[in-house]
mmCIF file of N, CA and C in Angstrom:
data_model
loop_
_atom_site.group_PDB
_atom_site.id
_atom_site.type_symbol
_atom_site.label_atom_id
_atom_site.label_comp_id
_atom_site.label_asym_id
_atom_site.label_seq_id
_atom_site.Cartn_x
_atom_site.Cartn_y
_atom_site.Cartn_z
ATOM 1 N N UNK A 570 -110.669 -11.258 12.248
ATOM 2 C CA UNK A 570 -111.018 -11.096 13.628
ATOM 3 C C UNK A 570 -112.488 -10.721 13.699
ATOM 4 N N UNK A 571 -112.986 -11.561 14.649
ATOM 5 C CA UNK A 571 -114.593 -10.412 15.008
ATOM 6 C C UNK A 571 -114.523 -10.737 16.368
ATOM 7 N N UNK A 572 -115.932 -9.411 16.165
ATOM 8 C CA UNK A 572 -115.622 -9.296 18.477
ATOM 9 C C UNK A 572 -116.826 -9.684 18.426
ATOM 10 N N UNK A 573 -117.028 -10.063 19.970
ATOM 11 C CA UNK A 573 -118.117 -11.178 20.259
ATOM 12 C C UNK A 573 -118.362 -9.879 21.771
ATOM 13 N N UNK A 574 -119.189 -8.943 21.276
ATOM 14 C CA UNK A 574 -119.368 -8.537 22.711
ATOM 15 C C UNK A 574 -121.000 -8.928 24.042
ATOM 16 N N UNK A 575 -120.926 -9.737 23.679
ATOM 17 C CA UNK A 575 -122.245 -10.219 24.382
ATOM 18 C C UNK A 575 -121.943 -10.330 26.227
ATOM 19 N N UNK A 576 -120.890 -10.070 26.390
ATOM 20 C CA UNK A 576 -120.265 -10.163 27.897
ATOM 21 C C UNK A 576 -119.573 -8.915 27.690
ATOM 22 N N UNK A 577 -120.549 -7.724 26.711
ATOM 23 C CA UNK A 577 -119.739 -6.252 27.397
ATOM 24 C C UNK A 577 -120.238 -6.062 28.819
ATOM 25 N N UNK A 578 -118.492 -5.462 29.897
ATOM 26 C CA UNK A 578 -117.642 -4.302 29.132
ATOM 27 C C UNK A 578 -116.303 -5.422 28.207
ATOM 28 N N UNK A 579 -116.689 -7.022 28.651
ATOM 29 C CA UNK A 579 -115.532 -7.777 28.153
ATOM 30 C C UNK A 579 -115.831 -7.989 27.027
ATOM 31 N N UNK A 580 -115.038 -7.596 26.025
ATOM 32 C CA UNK A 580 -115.323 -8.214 24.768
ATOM 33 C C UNK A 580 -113.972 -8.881 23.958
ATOM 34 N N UNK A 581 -114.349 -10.427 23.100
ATOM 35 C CA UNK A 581 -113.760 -11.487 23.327
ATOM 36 C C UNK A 581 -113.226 -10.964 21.677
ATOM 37 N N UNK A 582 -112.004 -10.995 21.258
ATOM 38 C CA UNK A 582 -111.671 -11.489 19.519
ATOM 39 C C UNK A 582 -111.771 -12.735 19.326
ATOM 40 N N UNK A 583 -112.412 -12.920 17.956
ATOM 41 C CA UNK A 583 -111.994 -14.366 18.068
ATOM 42 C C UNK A 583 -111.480 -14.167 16.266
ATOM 43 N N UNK A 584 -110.969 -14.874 16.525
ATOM 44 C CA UNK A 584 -110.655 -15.662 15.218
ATOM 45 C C UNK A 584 -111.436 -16.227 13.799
ATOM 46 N N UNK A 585 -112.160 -15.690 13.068
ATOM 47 C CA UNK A 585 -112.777 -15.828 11.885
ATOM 48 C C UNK A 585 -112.580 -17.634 11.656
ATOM 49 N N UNK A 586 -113.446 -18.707 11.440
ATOM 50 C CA UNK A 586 -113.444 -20.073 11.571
ATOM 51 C C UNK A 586 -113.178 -20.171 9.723
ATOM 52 N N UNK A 587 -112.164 -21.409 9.444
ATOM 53 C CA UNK A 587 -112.565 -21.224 8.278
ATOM 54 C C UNK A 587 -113.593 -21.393 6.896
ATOM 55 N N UNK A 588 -114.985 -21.512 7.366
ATOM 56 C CA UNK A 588 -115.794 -21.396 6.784
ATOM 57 C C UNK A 588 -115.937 -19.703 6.698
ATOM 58 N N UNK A 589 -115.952 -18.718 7.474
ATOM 59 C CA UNK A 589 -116.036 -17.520 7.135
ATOM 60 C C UNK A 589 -115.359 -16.602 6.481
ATOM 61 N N UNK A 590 -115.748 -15.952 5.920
ATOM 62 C CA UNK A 590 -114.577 -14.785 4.818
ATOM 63 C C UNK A 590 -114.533 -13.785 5.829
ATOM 64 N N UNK A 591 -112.636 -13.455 5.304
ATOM 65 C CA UNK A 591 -112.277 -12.526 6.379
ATOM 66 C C UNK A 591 -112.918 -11.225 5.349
ATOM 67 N N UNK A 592 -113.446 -10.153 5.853
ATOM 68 C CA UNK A 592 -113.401 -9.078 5.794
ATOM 69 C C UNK A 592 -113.053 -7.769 6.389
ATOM 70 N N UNK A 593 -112.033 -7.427 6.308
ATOM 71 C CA UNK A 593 -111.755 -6.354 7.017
ATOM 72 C C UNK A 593 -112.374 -5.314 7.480
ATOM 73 N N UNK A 594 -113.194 -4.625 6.101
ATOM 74 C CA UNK A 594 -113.887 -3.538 6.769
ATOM 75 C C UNK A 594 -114.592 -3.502 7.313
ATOM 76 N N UNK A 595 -115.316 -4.997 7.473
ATOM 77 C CA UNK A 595 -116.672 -5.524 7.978
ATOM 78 C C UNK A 595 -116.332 -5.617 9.426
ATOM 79 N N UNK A 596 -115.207 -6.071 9.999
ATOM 80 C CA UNK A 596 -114.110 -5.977 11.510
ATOM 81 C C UNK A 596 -114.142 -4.896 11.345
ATOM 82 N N UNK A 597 -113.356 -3.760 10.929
ATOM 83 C CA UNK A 597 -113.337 -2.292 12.067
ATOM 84 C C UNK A 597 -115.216 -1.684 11.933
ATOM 85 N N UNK A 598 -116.018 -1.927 10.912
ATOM 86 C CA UNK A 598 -117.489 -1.096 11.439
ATOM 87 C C UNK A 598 -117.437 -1.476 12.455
ATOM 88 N N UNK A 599 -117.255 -3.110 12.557
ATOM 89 C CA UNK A 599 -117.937 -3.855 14.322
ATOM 90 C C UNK A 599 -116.893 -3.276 15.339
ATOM 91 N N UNK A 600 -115.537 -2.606 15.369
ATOM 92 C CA UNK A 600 -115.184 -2.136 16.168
ATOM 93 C C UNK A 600 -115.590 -0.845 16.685
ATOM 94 N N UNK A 601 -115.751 -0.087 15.160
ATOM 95 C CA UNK A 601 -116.522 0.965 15.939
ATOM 96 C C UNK A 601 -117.444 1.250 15.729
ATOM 97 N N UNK A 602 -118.442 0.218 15.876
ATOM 98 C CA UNK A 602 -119.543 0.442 16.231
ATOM 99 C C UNK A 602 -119.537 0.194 17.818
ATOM 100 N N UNK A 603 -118.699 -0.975 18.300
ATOM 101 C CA UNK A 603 -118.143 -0.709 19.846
ATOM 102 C C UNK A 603 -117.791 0.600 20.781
ATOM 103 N N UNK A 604 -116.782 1.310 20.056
ATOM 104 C CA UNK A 604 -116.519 2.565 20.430
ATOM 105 C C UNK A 604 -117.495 3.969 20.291
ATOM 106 N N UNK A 605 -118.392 3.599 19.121
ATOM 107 C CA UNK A 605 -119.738 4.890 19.030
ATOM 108 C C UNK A 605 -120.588 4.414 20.569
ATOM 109 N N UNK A 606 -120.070 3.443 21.177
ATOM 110 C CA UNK A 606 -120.944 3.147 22.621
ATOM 111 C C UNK A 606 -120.494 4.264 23.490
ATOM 112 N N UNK A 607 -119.531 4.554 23.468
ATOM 113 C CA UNK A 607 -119.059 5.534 24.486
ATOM 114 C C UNK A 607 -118.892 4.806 25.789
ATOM 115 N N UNK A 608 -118.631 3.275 26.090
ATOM 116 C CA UNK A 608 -118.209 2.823 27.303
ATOM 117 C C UNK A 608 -117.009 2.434 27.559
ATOM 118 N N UNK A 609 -116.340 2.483 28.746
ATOM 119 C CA UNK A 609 -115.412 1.319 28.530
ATOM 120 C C UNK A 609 -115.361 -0.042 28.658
ATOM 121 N N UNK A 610 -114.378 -0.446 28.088
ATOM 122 C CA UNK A 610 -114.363 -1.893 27.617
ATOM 123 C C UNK A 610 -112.649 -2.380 27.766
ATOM 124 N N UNK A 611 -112.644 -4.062 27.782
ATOM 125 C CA UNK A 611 -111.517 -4.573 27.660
ATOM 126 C C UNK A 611 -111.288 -5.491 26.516
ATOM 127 N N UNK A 612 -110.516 -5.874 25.732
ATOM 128 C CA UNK A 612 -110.594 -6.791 24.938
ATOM 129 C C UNK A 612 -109.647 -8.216 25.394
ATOM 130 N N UNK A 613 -110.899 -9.024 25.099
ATOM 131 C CA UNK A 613 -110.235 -10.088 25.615
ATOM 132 C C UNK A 613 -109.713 -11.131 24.473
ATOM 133 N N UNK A 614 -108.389 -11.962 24.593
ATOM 134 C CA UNK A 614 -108.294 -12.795 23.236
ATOM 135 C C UNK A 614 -107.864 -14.216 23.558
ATOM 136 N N UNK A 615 -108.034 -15.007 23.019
ATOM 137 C CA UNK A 615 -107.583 -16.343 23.214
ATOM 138 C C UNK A 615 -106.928 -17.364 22.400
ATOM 139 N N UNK A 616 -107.009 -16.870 20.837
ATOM 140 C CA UNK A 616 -106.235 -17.295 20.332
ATOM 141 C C UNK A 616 -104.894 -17.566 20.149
ATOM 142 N N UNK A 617 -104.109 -18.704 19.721
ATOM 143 C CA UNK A 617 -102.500 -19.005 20.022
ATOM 144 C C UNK A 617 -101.785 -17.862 19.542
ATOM 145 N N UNK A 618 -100.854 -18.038 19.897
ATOM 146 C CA UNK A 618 -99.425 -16.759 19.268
ATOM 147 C C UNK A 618 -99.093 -17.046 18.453
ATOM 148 N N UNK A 619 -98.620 -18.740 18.035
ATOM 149 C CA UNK A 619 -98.424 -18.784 16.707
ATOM 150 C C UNK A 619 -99.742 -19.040 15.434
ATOM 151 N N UNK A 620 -100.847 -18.630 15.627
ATOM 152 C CA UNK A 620 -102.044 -19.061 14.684
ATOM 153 C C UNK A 620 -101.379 -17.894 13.814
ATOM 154 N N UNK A 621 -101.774 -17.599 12.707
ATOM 155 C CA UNK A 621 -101.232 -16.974 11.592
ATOM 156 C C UNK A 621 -102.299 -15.466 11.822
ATOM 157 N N UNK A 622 -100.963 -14.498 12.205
ATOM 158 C CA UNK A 622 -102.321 -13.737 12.059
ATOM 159 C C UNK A 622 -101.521 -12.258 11.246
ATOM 160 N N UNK A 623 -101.019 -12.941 10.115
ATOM 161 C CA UNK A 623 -100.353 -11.748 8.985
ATOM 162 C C UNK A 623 -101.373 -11.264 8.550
ATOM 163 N N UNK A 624 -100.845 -9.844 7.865
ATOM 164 C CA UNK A 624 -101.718 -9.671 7.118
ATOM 165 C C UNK A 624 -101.406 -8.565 5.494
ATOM 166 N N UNK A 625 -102.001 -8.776 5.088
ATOM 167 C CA UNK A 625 -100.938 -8.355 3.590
ATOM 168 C C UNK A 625 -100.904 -6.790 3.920
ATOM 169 N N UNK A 626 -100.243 -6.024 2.765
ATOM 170 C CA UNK A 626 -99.824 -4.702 3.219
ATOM 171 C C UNK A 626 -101.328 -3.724 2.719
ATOM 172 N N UNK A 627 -102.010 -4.222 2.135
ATOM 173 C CA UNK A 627 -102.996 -3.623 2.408
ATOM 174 C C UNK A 627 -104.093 -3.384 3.219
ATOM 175 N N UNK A 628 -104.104 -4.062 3.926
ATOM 176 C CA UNK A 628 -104.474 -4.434 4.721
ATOM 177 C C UNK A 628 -104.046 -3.867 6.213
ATOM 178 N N UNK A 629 -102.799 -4.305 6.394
ATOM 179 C CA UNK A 629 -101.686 -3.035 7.023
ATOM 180 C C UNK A 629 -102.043 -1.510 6.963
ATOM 181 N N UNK A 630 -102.319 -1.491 5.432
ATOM 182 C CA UNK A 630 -102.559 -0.171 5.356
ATOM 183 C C UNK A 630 -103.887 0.383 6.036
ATOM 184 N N UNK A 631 -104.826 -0.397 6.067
ATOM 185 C CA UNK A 631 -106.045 -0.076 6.476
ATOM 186 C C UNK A 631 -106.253 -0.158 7.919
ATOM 187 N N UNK A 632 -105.727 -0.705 8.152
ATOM 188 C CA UNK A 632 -105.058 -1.135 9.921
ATOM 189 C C UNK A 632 -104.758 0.520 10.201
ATOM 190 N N UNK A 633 -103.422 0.770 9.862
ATOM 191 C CA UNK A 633 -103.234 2.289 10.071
ATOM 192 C C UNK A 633 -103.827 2.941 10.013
ATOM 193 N N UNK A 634 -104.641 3.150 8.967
ATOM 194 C CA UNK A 634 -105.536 4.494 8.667
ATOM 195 C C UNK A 634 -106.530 4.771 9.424
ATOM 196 N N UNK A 635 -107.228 3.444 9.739
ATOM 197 C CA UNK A 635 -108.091 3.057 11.167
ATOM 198 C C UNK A 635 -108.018 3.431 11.960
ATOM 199 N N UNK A 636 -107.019 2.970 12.155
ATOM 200 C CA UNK A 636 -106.244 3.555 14.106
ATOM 201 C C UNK A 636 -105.832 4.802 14.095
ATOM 202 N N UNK A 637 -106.002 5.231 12.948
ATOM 203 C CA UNK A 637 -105.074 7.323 13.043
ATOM 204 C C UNK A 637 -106.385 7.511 13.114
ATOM 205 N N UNK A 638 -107.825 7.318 12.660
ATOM 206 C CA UNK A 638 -108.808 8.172 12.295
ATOM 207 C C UNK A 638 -109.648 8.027 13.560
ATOM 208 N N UNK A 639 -109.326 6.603 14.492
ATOM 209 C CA UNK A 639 -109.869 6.584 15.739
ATOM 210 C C UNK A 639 -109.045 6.609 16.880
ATOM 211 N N UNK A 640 -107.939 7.071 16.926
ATOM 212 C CA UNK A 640 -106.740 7.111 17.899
ATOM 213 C C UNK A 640 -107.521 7.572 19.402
ATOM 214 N N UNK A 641 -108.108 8.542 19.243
ATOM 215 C CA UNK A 641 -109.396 9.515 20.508
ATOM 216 C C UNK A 641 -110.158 8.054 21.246
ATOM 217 N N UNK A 642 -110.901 7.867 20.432
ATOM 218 C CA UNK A 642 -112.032 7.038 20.534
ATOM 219 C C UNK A 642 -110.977 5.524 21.757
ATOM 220 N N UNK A 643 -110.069 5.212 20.376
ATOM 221 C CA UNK A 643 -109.215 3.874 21.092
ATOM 222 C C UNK A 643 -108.582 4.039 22.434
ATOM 223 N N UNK A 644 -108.152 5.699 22.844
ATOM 224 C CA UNK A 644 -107.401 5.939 23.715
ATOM 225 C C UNK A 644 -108.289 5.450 25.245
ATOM 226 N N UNK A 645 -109.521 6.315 24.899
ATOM 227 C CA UNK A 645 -110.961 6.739 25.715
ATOM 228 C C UNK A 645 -111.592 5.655 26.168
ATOM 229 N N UNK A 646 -111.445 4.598 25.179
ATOM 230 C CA UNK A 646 -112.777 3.317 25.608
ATOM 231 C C UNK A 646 -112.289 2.109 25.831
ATOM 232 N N UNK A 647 -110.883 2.199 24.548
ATOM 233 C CA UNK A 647 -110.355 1.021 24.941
ATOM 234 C C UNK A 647 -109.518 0.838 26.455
ATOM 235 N N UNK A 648 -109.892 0.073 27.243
ATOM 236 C CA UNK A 648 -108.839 0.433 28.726
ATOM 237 C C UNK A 648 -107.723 -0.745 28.289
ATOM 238 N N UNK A 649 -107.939 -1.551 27.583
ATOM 239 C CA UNK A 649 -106.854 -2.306 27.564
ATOM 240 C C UNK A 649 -107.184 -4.215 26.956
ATOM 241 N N UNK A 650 -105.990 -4.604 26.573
ATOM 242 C CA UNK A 650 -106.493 -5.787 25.595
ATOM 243 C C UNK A 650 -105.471 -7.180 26.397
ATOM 244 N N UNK A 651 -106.217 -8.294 26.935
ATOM 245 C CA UNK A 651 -105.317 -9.108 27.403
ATOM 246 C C UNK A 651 -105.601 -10.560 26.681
ATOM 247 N N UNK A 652 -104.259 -10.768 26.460
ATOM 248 C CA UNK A 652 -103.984 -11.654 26.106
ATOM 249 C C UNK A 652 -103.573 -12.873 26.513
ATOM 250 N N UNK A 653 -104.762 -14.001 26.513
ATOM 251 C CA UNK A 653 -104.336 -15.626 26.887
ATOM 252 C C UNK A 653 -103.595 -16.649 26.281
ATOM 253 N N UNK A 654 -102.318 -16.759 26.679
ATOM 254 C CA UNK A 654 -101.981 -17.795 26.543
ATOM 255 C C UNK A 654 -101.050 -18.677 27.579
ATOM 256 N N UNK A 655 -101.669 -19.896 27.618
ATOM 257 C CA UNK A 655 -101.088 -20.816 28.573
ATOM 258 C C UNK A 655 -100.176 -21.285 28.786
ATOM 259 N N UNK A 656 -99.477 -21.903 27.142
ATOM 260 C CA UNK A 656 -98.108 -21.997 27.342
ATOM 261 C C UNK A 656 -97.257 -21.233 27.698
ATOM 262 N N UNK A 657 -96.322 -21.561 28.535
ATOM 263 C CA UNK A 657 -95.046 -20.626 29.306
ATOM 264 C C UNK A 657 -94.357 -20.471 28.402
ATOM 265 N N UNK A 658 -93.803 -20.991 27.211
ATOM 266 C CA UNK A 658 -92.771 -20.196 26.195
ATOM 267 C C UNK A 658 -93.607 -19.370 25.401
ATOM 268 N N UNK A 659 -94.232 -19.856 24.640
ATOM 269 C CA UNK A 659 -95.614 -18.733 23.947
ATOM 270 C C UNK A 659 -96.013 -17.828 24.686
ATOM 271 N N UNK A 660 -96.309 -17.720 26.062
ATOM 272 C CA UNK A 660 -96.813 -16.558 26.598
ATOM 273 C C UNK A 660 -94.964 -15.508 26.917
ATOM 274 N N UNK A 661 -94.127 -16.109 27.037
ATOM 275 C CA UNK A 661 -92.804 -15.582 26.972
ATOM 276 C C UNK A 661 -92.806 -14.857 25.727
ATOM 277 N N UNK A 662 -92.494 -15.331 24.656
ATOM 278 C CA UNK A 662 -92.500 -14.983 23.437
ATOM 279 C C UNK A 662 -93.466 -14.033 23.543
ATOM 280 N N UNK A 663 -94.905 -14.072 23.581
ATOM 281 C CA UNK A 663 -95.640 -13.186 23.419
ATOM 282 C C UNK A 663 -95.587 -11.409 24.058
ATOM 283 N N UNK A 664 -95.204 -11.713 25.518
ATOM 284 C CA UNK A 664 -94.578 -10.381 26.446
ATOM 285 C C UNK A 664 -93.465 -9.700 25.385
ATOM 286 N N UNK A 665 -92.381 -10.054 23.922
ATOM 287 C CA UNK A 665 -92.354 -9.241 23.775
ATOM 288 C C UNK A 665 -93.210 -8.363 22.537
ATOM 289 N N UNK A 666 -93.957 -8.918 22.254
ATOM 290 C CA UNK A 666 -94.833 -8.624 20.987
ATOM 291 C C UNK A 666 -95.860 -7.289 22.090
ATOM 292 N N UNK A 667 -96.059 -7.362 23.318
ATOM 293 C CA UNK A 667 -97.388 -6.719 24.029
ATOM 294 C C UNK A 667 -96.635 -5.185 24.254
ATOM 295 N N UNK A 668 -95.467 -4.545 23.969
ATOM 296 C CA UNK A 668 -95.168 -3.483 24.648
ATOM 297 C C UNK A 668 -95.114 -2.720 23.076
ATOM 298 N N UNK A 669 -94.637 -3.260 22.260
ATOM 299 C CA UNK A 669 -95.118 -3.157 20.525
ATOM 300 C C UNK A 669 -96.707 -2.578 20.079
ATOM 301 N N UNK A 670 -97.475 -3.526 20.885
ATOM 302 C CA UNK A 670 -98.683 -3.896 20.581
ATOM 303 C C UNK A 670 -99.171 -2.341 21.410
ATOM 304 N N UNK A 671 -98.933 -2.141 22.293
ATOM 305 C CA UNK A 671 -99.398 -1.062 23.903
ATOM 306 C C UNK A 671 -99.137 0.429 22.965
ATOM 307 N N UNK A 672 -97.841 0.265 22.534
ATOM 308 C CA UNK A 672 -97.598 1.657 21.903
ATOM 309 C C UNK A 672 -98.227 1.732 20.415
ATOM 310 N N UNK A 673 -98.686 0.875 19.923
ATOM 311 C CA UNK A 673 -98.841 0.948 18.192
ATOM 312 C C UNK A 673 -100.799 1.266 18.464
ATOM 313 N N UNK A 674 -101.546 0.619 19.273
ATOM 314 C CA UNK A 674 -102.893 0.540 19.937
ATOM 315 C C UNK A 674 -102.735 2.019 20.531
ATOM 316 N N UNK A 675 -102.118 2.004 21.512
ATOM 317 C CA UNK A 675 -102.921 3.338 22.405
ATOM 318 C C UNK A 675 -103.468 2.371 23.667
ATOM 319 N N UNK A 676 -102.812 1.609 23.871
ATOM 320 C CA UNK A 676 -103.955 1.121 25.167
ATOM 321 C C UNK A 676 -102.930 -0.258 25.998
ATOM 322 N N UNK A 677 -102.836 -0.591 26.946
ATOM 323 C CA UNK A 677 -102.161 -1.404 27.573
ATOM 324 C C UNK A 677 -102.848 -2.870 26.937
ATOM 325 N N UNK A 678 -101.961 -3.227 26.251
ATOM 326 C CA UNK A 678 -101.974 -4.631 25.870
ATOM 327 C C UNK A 678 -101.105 -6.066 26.957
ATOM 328 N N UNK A 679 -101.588 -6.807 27.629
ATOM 329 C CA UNK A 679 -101.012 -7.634 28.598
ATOM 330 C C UNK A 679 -101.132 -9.288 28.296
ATOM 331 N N UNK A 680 -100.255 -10.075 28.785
ATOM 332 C CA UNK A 680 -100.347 -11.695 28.353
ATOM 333 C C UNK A 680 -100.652 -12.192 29.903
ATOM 334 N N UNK A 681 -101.453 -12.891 30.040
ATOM 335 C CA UNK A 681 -101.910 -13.543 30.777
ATOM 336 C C UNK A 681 -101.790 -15.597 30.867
ATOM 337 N N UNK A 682 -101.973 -16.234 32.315
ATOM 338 C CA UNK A 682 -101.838 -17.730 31.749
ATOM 339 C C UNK A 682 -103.329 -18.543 31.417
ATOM 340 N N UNK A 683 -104.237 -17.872 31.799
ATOM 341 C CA UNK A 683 -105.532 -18.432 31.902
ATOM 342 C C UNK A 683 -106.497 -17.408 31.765
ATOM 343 N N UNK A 684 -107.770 -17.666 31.787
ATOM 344 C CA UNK A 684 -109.225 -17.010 31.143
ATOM 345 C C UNK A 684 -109.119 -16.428 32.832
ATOM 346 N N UNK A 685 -109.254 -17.152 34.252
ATOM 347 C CA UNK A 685 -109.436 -16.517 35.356
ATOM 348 C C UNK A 685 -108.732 -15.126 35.199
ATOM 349 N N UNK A 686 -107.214 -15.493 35.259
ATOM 350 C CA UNK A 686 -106.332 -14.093 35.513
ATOM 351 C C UNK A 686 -106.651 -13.086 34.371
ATOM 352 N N UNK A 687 -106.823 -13.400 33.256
ATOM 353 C CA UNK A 687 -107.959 -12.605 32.038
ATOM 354 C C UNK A 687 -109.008 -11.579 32.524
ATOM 355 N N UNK A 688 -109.939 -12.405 33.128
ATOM 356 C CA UNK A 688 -110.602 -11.943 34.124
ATOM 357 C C UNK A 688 -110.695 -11.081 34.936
ATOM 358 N N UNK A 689 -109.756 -10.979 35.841
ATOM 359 C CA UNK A 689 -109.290 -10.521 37.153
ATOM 360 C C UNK A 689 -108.538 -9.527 36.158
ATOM 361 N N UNK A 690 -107.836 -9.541 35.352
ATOM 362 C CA UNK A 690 -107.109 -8.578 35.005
ATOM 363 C C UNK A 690 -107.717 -7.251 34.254
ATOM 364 N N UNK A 691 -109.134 -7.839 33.519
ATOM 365 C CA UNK A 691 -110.009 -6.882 33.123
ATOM 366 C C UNK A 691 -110.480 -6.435 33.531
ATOM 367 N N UNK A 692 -110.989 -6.944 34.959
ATOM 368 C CA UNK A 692 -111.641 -6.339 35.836
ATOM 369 C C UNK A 692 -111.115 -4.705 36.479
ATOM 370 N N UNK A 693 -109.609 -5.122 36.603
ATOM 371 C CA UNK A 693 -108.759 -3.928 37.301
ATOM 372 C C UNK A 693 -108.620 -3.195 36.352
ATOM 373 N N UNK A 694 -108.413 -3.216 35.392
ATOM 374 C CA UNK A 694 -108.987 -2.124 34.175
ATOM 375 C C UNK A 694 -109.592 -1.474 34.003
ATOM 376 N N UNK A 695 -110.712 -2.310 34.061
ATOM 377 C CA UNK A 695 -112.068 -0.937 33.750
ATOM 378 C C UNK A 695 -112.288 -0.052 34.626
ATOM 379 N N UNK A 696 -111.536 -0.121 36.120
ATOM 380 C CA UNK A 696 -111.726 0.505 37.105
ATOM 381 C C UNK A 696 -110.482 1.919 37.288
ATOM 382 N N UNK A 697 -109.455 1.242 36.462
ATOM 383 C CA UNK A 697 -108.600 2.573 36.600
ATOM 384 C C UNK A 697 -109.145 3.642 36.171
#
């Protein structure tokens, strides 16, 4: 994953292309180096539900340790992460992965059908 925040407070995940090496730790500095901003923000995503997005248990592990050591930070800045997808069974499927996602984050994770309602939906976010 890397974030593309050039349209903060929206900032986009995208998906590592495969010419690039995934690096993990190299993804959470860039996250929090997001969160040492002290603003809020929404995360926006667009990639499919089914693109592969396992990840081995170490990795897992580092995932966790991450999120325990910035739980404050994620609660505070992150307002919330929405998720595009268009298809009506994939975005089905996906609603139940987002209430998983809401409690494991710290932050309202939502599926959306398009980049507009994305939009509109981040918008009402940053404002709560």
């Amino acid at each position: 994953m890397s974030l593309d925040s050039a349209t903060f407070p929206l900032v986009w995940m995208r998906q590592p292309t495969a010419e690039q090496p995934h690096d993990t730790a190299a993804e959470f500095a860039e996250f929090s180096r997001l969160l040492q901003r002290e603003q809020p923000f929404v995360l926006l995503c667009d990639r499919r539900m089914d693109d592969d997005g396992k990840h081995d248990r170490d990795e897992r592990t580092q995932i966790a340790l991450w999120k325990r050591d910035h739980r404050e930070a994620l609660a505070r800045w992150v307002k919330g992460m929405v998720l595009i997808e268009p298809d009506d069974v994939r975005r089905q499927a996906a609603e139940a992965f987002v209430d998983f996602a809401s409690r494991f984050w710290g932050y309202p994770v939502q599926v959306v059908a398009s980049e507009r309602q994305a939009h509109e939906l981040a918008q009402r976010l940053l404002v709560q």
